[in-house]
Amino acid sequence: MAVAMEKAFSKILGKVIVPTDVSKDESLRKGLLCIDCNIKITFRMEHERNKQMISAGFIRRKGIEHKSSCRFNTLGQVTIIAQESDAILESINESKFNLRLTLLHKSIPQDINNTSREEKKSVNTTVNQEQKYQSKGKLSSYLATMKKIIELRNSLEDKKELHSIVEISCQNRKVKWESFYYEPERYLEAHKYLKRLNWQERHPICIEGKIHNIRFVEELGKYAIDLKWGKAKVDSKGIKCTPSVSVLLNNKQLLKIGFQKGQCIALCALCTQKVKKRTGLEYLNIYAKIYHKNQIVIL
C-alpha cells in the first residue's frame, strides 16, 4: 500500500529529482529510489483515469512495499494523521483506525429549517455543543484531519486502500466507506442514501466532483458552487433521474480559496436532499453548506 510521490532520488544524478526531470530526460527512469526509505521505485507518466487527469509522479514497484515507517506507506501516513488529529482518528490496533464522525457532526452547524419541534430541540443542543467546540478551537483541527484524509485518498494508487485501514463511526454506529465518500458516478446513490437517513442518523459525507458554475444567490446574499451533474438514470416508469450537487459558501471569505470552473474538488459536509419533478424528469438535488476552509479540498 502506497502513496504517489512527487520526488525521487536519482542514482544516476546523485540527487533528488521531480517528474518534470524525467519527462525531459527518459534515461532518468532508471535508478530511482524512495527519498524516505530507499526502496526501488518507478516513474508514472501523466494519464487519464475515470475522465480525470492523473499527474506524473513516482510510485512503488509491483510487489515491493515501502517500509512501515515510511511517510509514503499508506498505513504510515494514516498513523501520522491520527497522531495529529485531536482524537477524531483513533488507533484501534497497529493496522486499524477509527474515524469518529460524531465529533465532526457536532461541530458543523446544522440546518434547522423544516424540522419538527423535537428535532429542533436536538439541533439547538448540537449548536450549543458546536459553539463549545469552536471556543476550544477544535473545529479547525477536526476539519483539518478530514482534509488530510481526503488528500491522502486522492494520492493513493488504489483509492480503496483506506477501506481496510480506516473504519468509520458516528453516533455509536458503523458507517461504510461506500456510504461516506461519493464520486460523480455515485451521486444517485448519495441522494438515495440521504433520503433514507432519518434526522438522528445524519452524518457528514464526502462528495467529489468538478465545478460547473460559481454563482451569487441574491435571496441568500451568498455564493454557491454547482458541480457538474452526475450520471443520470431512467427509472422503471421511464422518468429520467438526474442527480446534482450545489454547495453554498456560508462565508464570503471562502472565495479566497480560488475556485475556478473545471476544478476537481472534494468536500465534507452535512448534506440535505430534495426532488424537483418536471414532466418526464426528476432532478435529484443534493445540497451542502460549507462554513470552514478545511471542509473543502481542491484536488
PDB file of C-alpha atoms in Angstrom:
ATOM      1  CA  MET A   1       0.000   0.000   0.000  1.00  0.00           C
ATOM      2  CA  ALA A   2       1.499   3.316  -1.005  1.00  0.00           C
ATOM      3  CA  VAL A   3       1.091   6.982  -1.720  1.00  0.00           C
ATOM      4  CA  ALA A   4       2.162   8.532  -5.030  1.00  0.00           C
ATOM      5  CA  MET A   5       5.376  10.574  -4.674  1.00  0.00           C
ATOM      6  CA  GLU A   6       6.313  13.947  -6.143  1.00  0.00           C
ATOM      7  CA  LYS A   7      10.063  13.467  -5.632  1.00  0.00           C
ATOM      8  CA  ALA A   8      12.580  10.657  -6.023  1.00  0.00           C
ATOM      9  CA  PHE A   9      16.304  10.135  -5.532  1.00  0.00           C
ATOM     10  CA  SER A  10      18.145   9.531  -8.808  1.00  0.00           C
ATOM     11  CA  LYS A  11      21.193   7.247  -8.541  1.00  0.00           C
ATOM     12  CA  ILE A  12      22.252   8.473 -11.976  1.00  0.00           C
ATOM     13  CA  LEU A  13      22.395  12.143 -10.944  1.00  0.00           C
ATOM     14  CA  GLY A  14      23.048  11.548  -7.257  1.00  0.00           C
ATOM     15  CA  LYS A  15      20.309  13.972  -6.198  1.00  0.00           C
ATOM     16  CA  VAL A  16      16.579  14.396  -5.681  1.00  0.00           C
ATOM     17  CA  ILE A  17      14.537  14.906  -8.857  1.00  0.00           C
ATOM     18  CA  VAL A  18      10.913  15.701  -9.766  1.00  0.00           C
ATOM     19  CA  PRO A  19       8.630  14.256 -12.509  1.00  0.00           C
ATOM     20  CA  THR A  20       9.429  17.035 -14.999  1.00  0.00           C
ATOM     21  CA  ASP A  21      13.106  15.995 -14.859  1.00  0.00           C
ATOM     22  CA  VAL A  22      12.185  12.507 -16.073  1.00  0.00           C
ATOM     23  CA  SER A  23       9.826  13.890 -18.711  1.00  0.00           C
ATOM     24  CA  LYS A  24      12.733  15.864 -20.180  1.00  0.00           C
ATOM     25  CA  ASP A  25      15.263  13.010 -19.942  1.00  0.00           C
ATOM     26  CA  GLU A  26      13.815   9.489 -20.124  1.00  0.00           C
ATOM     27  CA  SER A  27      17.167   7.941 -19.171  1.00  0.00           C
ATOM     28  CA  LEU A  28      16.345   9.058 -15.620  1.00  0.00           C
ATOM     29  CA  ARG A  29      13.637   6.399 -15.427  1.00  0.00           C
ATOM     30  CA  LYS A  30      16.358   4.026 -14.174  1.00  0.00           C
ATOM     31  CA  GLY A  31      17.927   4.030 -10.730  1.00  0.00           C
ATOM     32  CA  LEU A  32      15.056   5.685  -8.847  1.00  0.00           C
ATOM     33  CA  LEU A  33      14.810   5.349  -5.065  1.00  0.00           C
ATOM     34  CA  CYS A  34      12.261   6.456  -2.470  1.00  0.00           C
ATOM     35  CA  ILE A  35      13.608   9.567  -0.736  1.00  0.00           C
ATOM     36  CA  ASP A  36      12.405   8.271   2.637  1.00  0.00           C
ATOM     37  CA  CYS A  37      13.068   4.516   2.819  1.00  0.00           C
ATOM     38  CA  ASN A  38      15.318   3.915  -0.236  1.00  0.00           C
ATOM     39  CA  ILE A  39      13.260   1.158  -1.869  1.00  0.00           C
ATOM     40  CA  LYS A  40      13.369   0.956  -5.665  1.00  0.00           C
ATOM     41  CA  ILE A  41      10.530   2.903  -7.283  1.00  0.00           C
ATOM     42  CA  THR A  42       9.339   3.653 -10.806  1.00  0.00           C
ATOM     43  CA  PHE A  43       8.093   6.633 -12.819  1.00  0.00           C
ATOM     44  CA  ARG A  44       4.406   7.019 -13.674  1.00  0.00           C
ATOM     45  CA  MET A  45       3.522   9.153 -16.691  1.00  0.00           C
ATOM     46  CA  GLU A  46       0.601  11.594 -16.690  1.00  0.00           C
ATOM     47  CA  HIS A  47      -2.532   9.760 -17.771  1.00  0.00           C
ATOM     48  CA  GLU A  48      -6.320   9.850 -17.702  1.00  0.00           C
ATOM     49  CA  ARG A  49      -8.319   7.718 -15.291  1.00  0.00           C
ATOM     50  CA  ASN A  50     -12.098   7.857 -14.892  1.00  0.00           C
ATOM     51  CA  LYS A  51     -12.181  11.018 -17.056  1.00  0.00           C
ATOM     52  CA  GLN A  52      -9.716  12.738 -14.731  1.00  0.00           C
ATOM     53  CA  MET A  53      -6.067  13.505 -15.465  1.00  0.00           C
ATOM     54  CA  ILE A  54      -3.616  11.881 -13.061  1.00  0.00           C
ATOM     55  CA  SER A  55      -0.384  13.833 -12.692  1.00  0.00           C
ATOM     56  CA  ALA A  56       3.013  12.308 -13.424  1.00  0.00           C
ATOM     57  CA  GLY A  57       4.775  11.025 -10.333  1.00  0.00           C
ATOM     58  CA  PHE A  58       6.745   8.222  -8.738  1.00  0.00           C
ATOM     59  CA  ILE A  59       5.208   5.018  -7.407  1.00  0.00           C
ATOM     60  CA  ARG A  60       6.410   1.840  -5.776  1.00  0.00           C
ATOM     61  CA  ARG A  61       7.244  -1.134  -7.977  1.00  0.00           C
ATOM     62  CA  LYS A  62       4.794  -4.009  -8.085  1.00  0.00           C
ATOM     63  CA  GLY A  63       5.495  -6.459  -5.277  1.00  0.00           C
ATOM     64  CA  ILE A  64       7.683  -4.021  -3.334  1.00  0.00           C
ATOM     65  CA  GLU A  65       6.264  -2.236  -0.284  1.00  0.00           C
ATOM     66  CA  HIS A  66       7.566   0.897   1.381  1.00  0.00           C
ATOM     67  CA  LYS A  67       8.945   0.285   4.862  1.00  0.00           C
ATOM     68  CA  SER A  68       6.237   0.557   7.521  1.00  0.00           C
ATOM     69  CA  SER A  69       7.803   3.727   8.950  1.00  0.00           C
ATOM     70  CA  CYS A  70       7.994   5.431   5.539  1.00  0.00           C
ATOM     71  CA  ARG A  71       5.838   8.515   5.043  1.00  0.00           C
ATOM     72  CA  PHE A  72       4.822   7.142   1.639  1.00  0.00           C
ATOM     73  CA  ASN A  73       3.387   3.990   3.173  1.00  0.00           C
ATOM     74  CA  THR A  74      -0.396   4.399   3.455  1.00  0.00           C
ATOM     75  CA  LEU A  75      -0.527   2.954   6.950  1.00  0.00           C
ATOM     76  CA  GLY A  76       2.351   5.209   7.980  1.00  0.00           C
ATOM     77  CA  GLN A  77       0.537   8.248   6.596  1.00  0.00           C
ATOM     78  CA  VAL A  78      -2.672   7.355   8.441  1.00  0.00           C
ATOM     79  CA  THR A  79      -0.664   6.893  11.632  1.00  0.00           C
ATOM     80  CA  ILE A  80       0.798  10.390  11.274  1.00  0.00           C
ATOM     81  CA  ILE A  81      -2.644  11.888  10.623  1.00  0.00           C
ATOM     82  CA  ALA A  82      -4.032  10.087  13.672  1.00  0.00           C
ATOM     83  CA  GLN A  83      -1.281  11.431  15.911  1.00  0.00           C
ATOM     84  CA  GLU A  84      -2.184  14.985  14.884  1.00  0.00           C
ATOM     85  CA  SER A  85      -5.961  14.510  14.735  1.00  0.00           C
ATOM     86  CA  ASP A  86      -7.093  15.643  18.190  1.00  0.00           C
ATOM     87  CA  ALA A  87      -8.863  12.281  18.728  1.00  0.00           C
ATOM     88  CA  ILE A  88     -11.059  12.329  15.614  1.00  0.00           C
ATOM     89  CA  LEU A  89      -8.946   9.493  14.155  1.00  0.00           C
ATOM     90  CA  GLU A  90      -8.155   6.910  16.819  1.00  0.00           C
ATOM     91  CA  SER A  91      -5.907   3.886  16.663  1.00  0.00           C
ATOM     92  CA  ILE A  92      -7.656   0.558  17.287  1.00  0.00           C
ATOM     93  CA  ASN A  93      -4.557  -1.581  16.754  1.00  0.00           C
ATOM     94  CA  GLU A  94      -1.330  -1.457  14.735  1.00  0.00           C
ATOM     95  CA  SER A  95      -3.140  -1.587  11.388  1.00  0.00           C
ATOM     96  CA  LYS A  96      -6.664  -0.288  12.047  1.00  0.00           C
ATOM     97  CA  PHE A  97      -8.061   3.166  12.842  1.00  0.00           C
ATOM     98  CA  ASN A  98     -11.487   4.532  13.723  1.00  0.00           C
ATOM     99  CA  LEU A  99     -12.654   7.803  12.144  1.00  0.00           C
ATOM    100  CA  ARG A 100     -15.082   9.371  14.635  1.00  0.00           C
ATOM    101  CA  LEU A 101     -17.592  11.394  12.635  1.00  0.00           C
ATOM    102  CA  THR A 102     -19.604  12.166  15.779  1.00  0.00           C
ATOM    103  CA  LEU A 103     -17.163  14.937  16.685  1.00  0.00           C
ATOM    104  CA  LEU A 104     -17.438  16.438  13.199  1.00  0.00           C
ATOM    105  CA  HIS A 105     -21.210  16.020  13.231  1.00  0.00           C
ATOM    106  CA  LYS A 106     -21.483  18.039  16.435  1.00  0.00           C
ATOM    107  CA  SER A 107     -19.056  20.680  15.211  1.00  0.00           C
ATOM    108  CA  ILE A 108     -20.668  21.551  11.874  1.00  0.00           C
ATOM    109  CA  PRO A 109     -23.736  23.859  12.176  1.00  0.00           C
ATOM    110  CA  GLN A 110     -26.944  22.150  11.087  1.00  0.00           C
ATOM    111  CA  ASP A 111     -29.889  23.375   9.024  1.00  0.00           C
ATOM    112  CA  ILE A 112     -32.961  23.587  11.272  1.00  0.00           C
ATOM    113  CA  ASN A 113     -35.425  24.591   8.548  1.00  0.00           C
ATOM    114  CA  ASN A 114     -38.419  22.291   8.012  1.00  0.00           C
ATOM    115  CA  THR A 115     -37.762  20.181  11.094  1.00  0.00           C
ATOM    116  CA  SER A 116     -40.044  19.085  13.876  1.00  0.00           C
ATOM    117  CA  ARG A 117     -40.058  20.652  17.345  1.00  0.00           C
ATOM    118  CA  GLU A 118     -38.281  17.614  18.801  1.00  0.00           C
ATOM    119  CA  GLU A 119     -35.643  17.734  16.073  1.00  0.00           C
ATOM    120  CA  LYS A 120     -35.118  21.479  16.571  1.00  0.00           C
ATOM    121  CA  LYS A 121     -34.588  20.871  20.289  1.00  0.00           C
ATOM    122  CA  SER A 122     -31.954  18.285  19.421  1.00  0.00           C
ATOM    123  CA  VAL A 123     -30.339  20.652  16.917  1.00  0.00           C
ATOM    124  CA  ASN A 124     -30.243  23.509  19.441  1.00  0.00           C
ATOM    125  CA  THR A 125     -28.371  21.215  21.802  1.00  0.00           C
ATOM    126  CA  THR A 126     -25.955  20.380  18.999  1.00  0.00           C
ATOM    127  CA  VAL A 127     -25.468  24.074  18.167  1.00  0.00           C
ATOM    128  CA  ASN A 128     -24.568  24.763  21.793  1.00  0.00           C
ATOM    129  CA  GLN A 129     -22.090  21.892  21.640  1.00  0.00           C
ATOM    130  CA  GLU A 130     -20.732  23.269  18.375  1.00  0.00           C
ATOM    131  CA  GLN A 131     -20.121  26.654  19.992  1.00  0.00           C
ATOM    132  CA  LYS A 132     -18.370  24.865  22.845  1.00  0.00           C
ATOM    133  CA  TYR A 133     -16.071  23.028  20.437  1.00  0.00           C
ATOM    134  CA  GLN A 134     -15.356  26.214  18.489  1.00  0.00           C
ATOM    135  CA  SER A 135     -14.495  28.076  21.685  1.00  0.00           C
ATOM    136  CA  LYS A 136     -11.840  25.465  22.350  1.00  0.00           C
ATOM    137  CA  GLY A 137     -10.500  25.868  18.836  1.00  0.00           C
ATOM    138  CA  LYS A 138     -11.173  22.248  17.934  1.00  0.00           C
ATOM    139  CA  LEU A 139     -13.408  22.677  14.892  1.00  0.00           C
ATOM    140  CA  SER A 140     -10.467  23.645  12.696  1.00  0.00           C
ATOM    141  CA  SER A 141      -8.496  20.670  13.986  1.00  0.00           C
ATOM    142  CA  TYR A 142     -11.316  18.204  13.250  1.00  0.00           C
ATOM    143  CA  LEU A 143     -11.830  19.538   9.743  1.00  0.00           C
ATOM    144  CA  ALA A 144      -8.087  19.681   9.079  1.00  0.00           C
ATOM    145  CA  THR A 145      -7.977  15.945   9.825  1.00  0.00           C
ATOM    146  CA  MET A 146     -10.762  15.299   7.336  1.00  0.00           C
ATOM    147  CA  LYS A 147      -8.948  17.395   4.739  1.00  0.00           C
ATOM    148  CA  LYS A 148      -5.781  15.325   5.202  1.00  0.00           C
ATOM    149  CA  ILE A 149      -7.735  12.090   4.779  1.00  0.00           C
ATOM    150  CA  ILE A 150      -9.311  13.353   1.539  1.00  0.00           C
ATOM    151  CA  GLU A 151      -5.900  14.456   0.236  1.00  0.00           C
ATOM    152  CA  LEU A 152      -4.385  11.094   1.206  1.00  0.00           C
ATOM    153  CA  ARG A 153      -7.161   9.181  -0.558  1.00  0.00           C
ATOM    154  CA  ASN A 154      -6.636  11.229  -3.713  1.00  0.00           C
ATOM    155  CA  SER A 155      -2.895  10.493  -3.727  1.00  0.00           C
ATOM    156  CA  LEU A 156      -3.284   6.716  -3.437  1.00  0.00           C
ATOM    157  CA  GLU A 157      -2.615   4.409  -6.348  1.00  0.00           C
ATOM    158  CA  ASP A 158      -5.643   2.360  -5.264  1.00  0.00           C
ATOM    159  CA  LYS A 159      -8.464   4.567  -3.945  1.00  0.00           C
ATOM    160  CA  LYS A 160      -9.857   1.652  -1.940  1.00  0.00           C
ATOM    161  CA  GLU A 161      -6.733   1.179   0.170  1.00  0.00           C
ATOM    162  CA  LEU A 162      -8.167   3.159   3.072  1.00  0.00           C
ATOM    163  CA  HIS A 163     -11.184   0.843   3.302  1.00  0.00           C
ATOM    164  CA  SER A 164      -9.113  -1.815   5.049  1.00  0.00           C
ATOM    165  CA  ILE A 165      -7.294   0.625   7.330  1.00  0.00           C
ATOM    166  CA  VAL A 166      -9.946   3.112   8.431  1.00  0.00           C
ATOM    167  CA  GLU A 167     -13.369   2.231   9.783  1.00  0.00           C
ATOM    168  CA  ILE A 168     -15.936   4.992  10.247  1.00  0.00           C
ATOM    169  CA  SER A 169     -18.340   5.521  13.124  1.00  0.00           C
ATOM    170  CA  CYS A 170     -20.955   8.122  14.032  1.00  0.00           C
ATOM    171  CA  GLN A 171     -23.437   8.193  16.920  1.00  0.00           C
ATOM    172  CA  ASN A 172     -22.175   4.783  18.106  1.00  0.00           C
ATOM    173  CA  ARG A 173     -22.846   3.067  14.787  1.00  0.00           C
ATOM    174  CA  LYS A 174     -20.634   1.954  11.919  1.00  0.00           C
ATOM    175  CA  VAL A 175     -20.733   3.786   8.569  1.00  0.00           C
ATOM    176  CA  LYS A 176     -19.489   2.050   5.413  1.00  0.00           C
ATOM    177  CA  TRP A 177     -16.919   3.842   3.236  1.00  0.00           C
ATOM    178  CA  GLU A 178     -19.382   3.460   0.366  1.00  0.00           C
ATOM    179  CA  SER A 179     -21.895   5.476   2.412  1.00  0.00           C
ATOM    180  CA  PHE A 180     -19.329   8.135   3.244  1.00  0.00           C
ATOM    181  CA  TYR A 181     -17.465   9.044   0.025  1.00  0.00           C
ATOM    182  CA  TYR A 182     -19.190   9.682  -3.307  1.00  0.00           C
ATOM    183  CA  GLU A 183     -17.693  10.315  -6.756  1.00  0.00           C
ATOM    184  CA  PRO A 184     -19.837  11.776  -9.619  1.00  0.00           C
ATOM    185  CA  GLU A 185     -20.821   8.341 -10.902  1.00  0.00           C
ATOM    186  CA  ARG A 186     -22.351   7.634  -7.462  1.00  0.00           C
ATOM    187  CA  TYR A 187     -24.402  10.832  -6.957  1.00  0.00           C
ATOM    188  CA  LEU A 188     -27.612   8.830  -7.416  1.00  0.00           C
ATOM    189  CA  GLU A 189     -26.525   6.547  -4.591  1.00  0.00           C
ATOM    190  CA  ALA A 190     -25.692   9.567  -2.429  1.00  0.00           C
ATOM    191  CA  HIS A 191     -29.156  11.055  -2.956  1.00  0.00           C
ATOM    192  CA  LYS A 192     -30.820   7.721  -2.206  1.00  0.00           C
ATOM    193  CA  TYR A 193     -28.734   7.316   0.963  1.00  0.00           C
ATOM    194  CA  LEU A 194     -29.501  10.826   2.250  1.00  0.00           C
ATOM    195  CA  LYS A 195     -33.208  10.346   1.557  1.00  0.00           C
ATOM    196  CA  ARG A 196     -33.208   7.121   3.553  1.00  0.00           C
ATOM    197  CA  LEU A 197     -31.490   8.551   6.644  1.00  0.00           C
ATOM    198  CA  ASN A 198     -33.664   9.907   9.437  1.00  0.00           C
ATOM    199  CA  TRP A 199     -32.599  13.055  11.302  1.00  0.00           C
ATOM    200  CA  GLN A 200     -30.852  11.220  14.150  1.00  0.00           C
ATOM    201  CA  GLU A 201     -28.820   9.120  11.714  1.00  0.00           C
ATOM    202  CA  ARG A 202     -27.389  12.062   9.745  1.00  0.00           C
ATOM    203  CA  HIS A 203     -23.615  12.336   9.486  1.00  0.00           C
ATOM    204  CA  PRO A 204     -21.091  14.240   7.324  1.00  0.00           C
ATOM    205  CA  ILE A 205     -20.368  12.746   3.920  1.00  0.00           C
ATOM    206  CA  CYS A 206     -17.683  13.498   1.344  1.00  0.00           C
ATOM    207  CA  ILE A 207     -18.622  14.425  -2.224  1.00  0.00           C
ATOM    208  CA  GLU A 208     -16.177  14.718  -5.106  1.00  0.00           C
ATOM    209  CA  GLY A 209     -16.828  16.476  -8.385  1.00  0.00           C
ATOM    210  CA  LYS A 210     -15.912  19.134 -10.954  1.00  0.00           C
ATOM    211  CA  ILE A 211     -17.014  22.749 -10.651  1.00  0.00           C
ATOM    212  CA  HIS A 212     -19.578  23.623 -13.341  1.00  0.00           C
ATOM    213  CA  ASN A 213     -20.588  27.083 -12.174  1.00  0.00           C
ATOM    214  CA  ILE A 214     -19.978  29.658  -9.448  1.00  0.00           C
ATOM    215  CA  ARG A 215     -22.941  31.955  -8.850  1.00  0.00           C
ATOM    216  CA  PHE A 216     -24.270  34.557  -6.436  1.00  0.00           C
ATOM    217  CA  VAL A 217     -27.609  33.682  -4.796  1.00  0.00           C
ATOM    218  CA  GLU A 218     -29.287  37.049  -4.308  1.00  0.00           C
ATOM    219  CA  GLU A 219     -32.036  35.925  -1.923  1.00  0.00           C
ATOM    220  CA  LEU A 220     -29.400  34.490   0.421  1.00  0.00           C
ATOM    221  CA  GLY A 221     -26.663  37.044  -0.220  1.00  0.00           C
ATOM    222  CA  LYS A 222     -24.164  34.191  -0.584  1.00  0.00           C
ATOM    223  CA  TYR A 223     -22.199  32.394  -3.281  1.00  0.00           C
ATOM    224  CA  ALA A 224     -22.883  28.851  -4.421  1.00  0.00           C
ATOM    225  CA  ILE A 225     -20.858  26.312  -6.376  1.00  0.00           C
ATOM    226  CA  ASP A 226     -22.688  23.956  -8.717  1.00  0.00           C
ATOM    227  CA  LEU A 227     -20.875  20.735  -9.552  1.00  0.00           C
ATOM    228  CA  LYS A 228     -21.290  19.014 -12.906  1.00  0.00           C
ATOM    229  CA  TRP A 229     -24.299  16.727 -12.946  1.00  0.00           C
ATOM    230  CA  GLY A 230     -23.792  13.124 -12.050  1.00  0.00           C
ATOM    231  CA  LYS A 231     -24.712  10.119 -14.155  1.00  0.00           C
ATOM    232  CA  ALA A 232     -28.439  10.147 -14.995  1.00  0.00           C
ATOM    233  CA  LYS A 233     -30.671   7.082 -14.976  1.00  0.00           C
ATOM    234  CA  VAL A 234     -34.079   6.266 -16.466  1.00  0.00           C
ATOM    235  CA  ASP A 235     -36.279   4.555 -13.877  1.00  0.00           C
ATOM    236  CA  SER A 236     -38.881   1.823 -14.392  1.00  0.00           C
ATOM    237  CA  LYS A 237     -41.548   4.472 -15.168  1.00  0.00           C
ATOM    238  CA  GLY A 238     -39.469   5.986 -17.960  1.00  0.00           C
ATOM    239  CA  ILE A 239     -38.589   9.075 -15.931  1.00  0.00           C
ATOM    240  CA  LYS A 240     -35.072  10.433 -16.362  1.00  0.00           C
ATOM    241  CA  CYS A 241     -33.479  10.997 -12.946  1.00  0.00           C
ATOM    242  CA  THR A 242     -30.572  13.459 -12.925  1.00  0.00           C
ATOM    243  CA  PRO A 243     -28.525  14.000  -9.742  1.00  0.00           C
ATOM    244  CA  SER A 244     -26.918  17.363  -8.999  1.00  0.00           C
ATOM    245  CA  VAL A 245     -24.820  18.858  -6.188  1.00  0.00           C
ATOM    246  CA  SER A 246     -24.920  22.506  -5.061  1.00  0.00           C
ATOM    247  CA  VAL A 247     -22.526  23.854  -2.450  1.00  0.00           C
ATOM    248  CA  LEU A 248     -23.434  27.002  -0.509  1.00  0.00           C
ATOM    249  CA  LEU A 249     -20.482  29.026   0.782  1.00  0.00           C
ATOM    250  CA  ASN A 250     -21.673  30.345   4.132  1.00  0.00           C
ATOM    251  CA  ASN A 251     -18.711  32.716   4.403  1.00  0.00           C
ATOM    252  CA  LYS A 252     -17.645  35.126   1.640  1.00  0.00           C
ATOM    253  CA  GLN A 253     -14.027  34.697   2.756  1.00  0.00           C
ATOM    254  CA  LEU A 254     -14.170  31.146   1.348  1.00  0.00           C
ATOM    255  CA  LEU A 255     -13.968  32.626  -2.162  1.00  0.00           C
ATOM    256  CA  LYS A 256     -10.335  33.419  -1.397  1.00  0.00           C
ATOM    257  CA  ILE A 257      -9.613  29.703  -1.782  1.00  0.00           C
ATOM    258  CA  GLY A 258      -9.632  30.487  -5.507  1.00  0.00           C
ATOM    259  CA  PHE A 259     -12.339  28.299  -7.012  1.00  0.00           C
ATOM    260  CA  GLN A 260     -12.436  28.024 -10.809  1.00  0.00           C
ATOM    261  CA  LYS A 261     -14.684  26.300 -13.318  1.00  0.00           C
ATOM    262  CA  GLY A 262     -13.405  22.857 -14.208  1.00  0.00           C
ATOM    263  CA  GLN A 263     -11.565  22.319 -10.911  1.00  0.00           C
ATOM    264  CA  CYS A 264     -11.991  18.946  -9.259  1.00  0.00           C
ATOM    265  CA  ILE A 265     -12.871  19.361  -5.600  1.00  0.00           C
ATOM    266  CA  ALA A 266     -13.944  17.228  -2.662  1.00  0.00           C
ATOM    267  CA  LEU A 267     -15.951  18.460   0.294  1.00  0.00           C
ATOM    268  CA  CYS A 268     -17.046  17.167   3.667  1.00  0.00           C
ATOM    269  CA  ALA A 269     -20.383  18.421   4.985  1.00  0.00           C
ATOM    270  CA  LEU A 270     -23.762  17.581   6.419  1.00  0.00           C
ATOM    271  CA  CYS A 271     -25.903  17.361   3.295  1.00  0.00           C
ATOM    272  CA  THR A 272     -29.618  17.510   2.544  1.00  0.00           C
ATOM    273  CA  GLN A 273     -31.618  16.320  -0.465  1.00  0.00           C
ATOM    274  CA  LYS A 274     -34.701  17.344  -2.414  1.00  0.00           C
ATOM    275  CA  VAL A 275     -36.502  16.118  -5.504  1.00  0.00           C
ATOM    276  CA  LYS A 276     -37.754  18.525  -8.173  1.00  0.00           C
ATOM    277  CA  LYS A 277     -40.169  16.991 -10.649  1.00  0.00           C
ATOM    278  CA  ARG A 278     -40.825  18.021 -14.226  1.00  0.00           C
ATOM    279  CA  THR A 279     -42.722  16.234 -16.977  1.00  0.00           C
ATOM    280  CA  GLY A 280     -40.733  13.083 -17.626  1.00  0.00           C
ATOM    281  CA  LEU A 281     -37.856  14.382 -15.499  1.00  0.00           C
ATOM    282  CA  GLU A 282     -36.711  14.338 -11.888  1.00  0.00           C
ATOM    283  CA  TYR A 283     -33.842  16.414 -10.558  1.00  0.00           C
ATOM    284  CA  LEU A 284     -32.347  14.725  -7.518  1.00  0.00           C
ATOM    285  CA  ASN A 285     -30.657  17.639  -5.759  1.00  0.00           C
ATOM    286  CA  ILE A 286     -28.035  17.385  -3.039  1.00  0.00           C
ATOM    287  CA  TYR A 287     -27.230  20.495  -1.004  1.00  0.00           C
ATOM    288  CA  ALA A 288     -24.131  21.096   1.108  1.00  0.00           C
ATOM    289  CA  LYS A 289     -23.175  24.092   3.257  1.00  0.00           C
ATOM    290  CA  ILE A 290     -19.536  24.995   3.765  1.00  0.00           C
ATOM    291  CA  TYR A 291     -18.593  27.018   6.843  1.00  0.00           C
ATOM    292  CA  HIS A 292     -14.841  26.448   7.051  1.00  0.00           C
ATOM    293  CA  LYS A 293     -11.991  26.314   4.514  1.00  0.00           C
ATOM    294  CA  ASN A 294     -10.946  22.854   5.704  1.00  0.00           C
ATOM    295  CA  GLN A 295     -14.299  21.408   4.651  1.00  0.00           C
ATOM    296  CA  ILE A 296     -13.245  21.626   1.018  1.00  0.00           C
ATOM    297  CA  VAL A 297     -10.181  20.364  -0.877  1.00  0.00           C
ATOM    298  CA  ILE A 298      -9.039  21.274  -4.385  1.00  0.00           C
ATOM    299  CA  LEU A 299      -7.759  18.012  -5.870  1.00  0.00           C
TER     300      LEU A 299
END
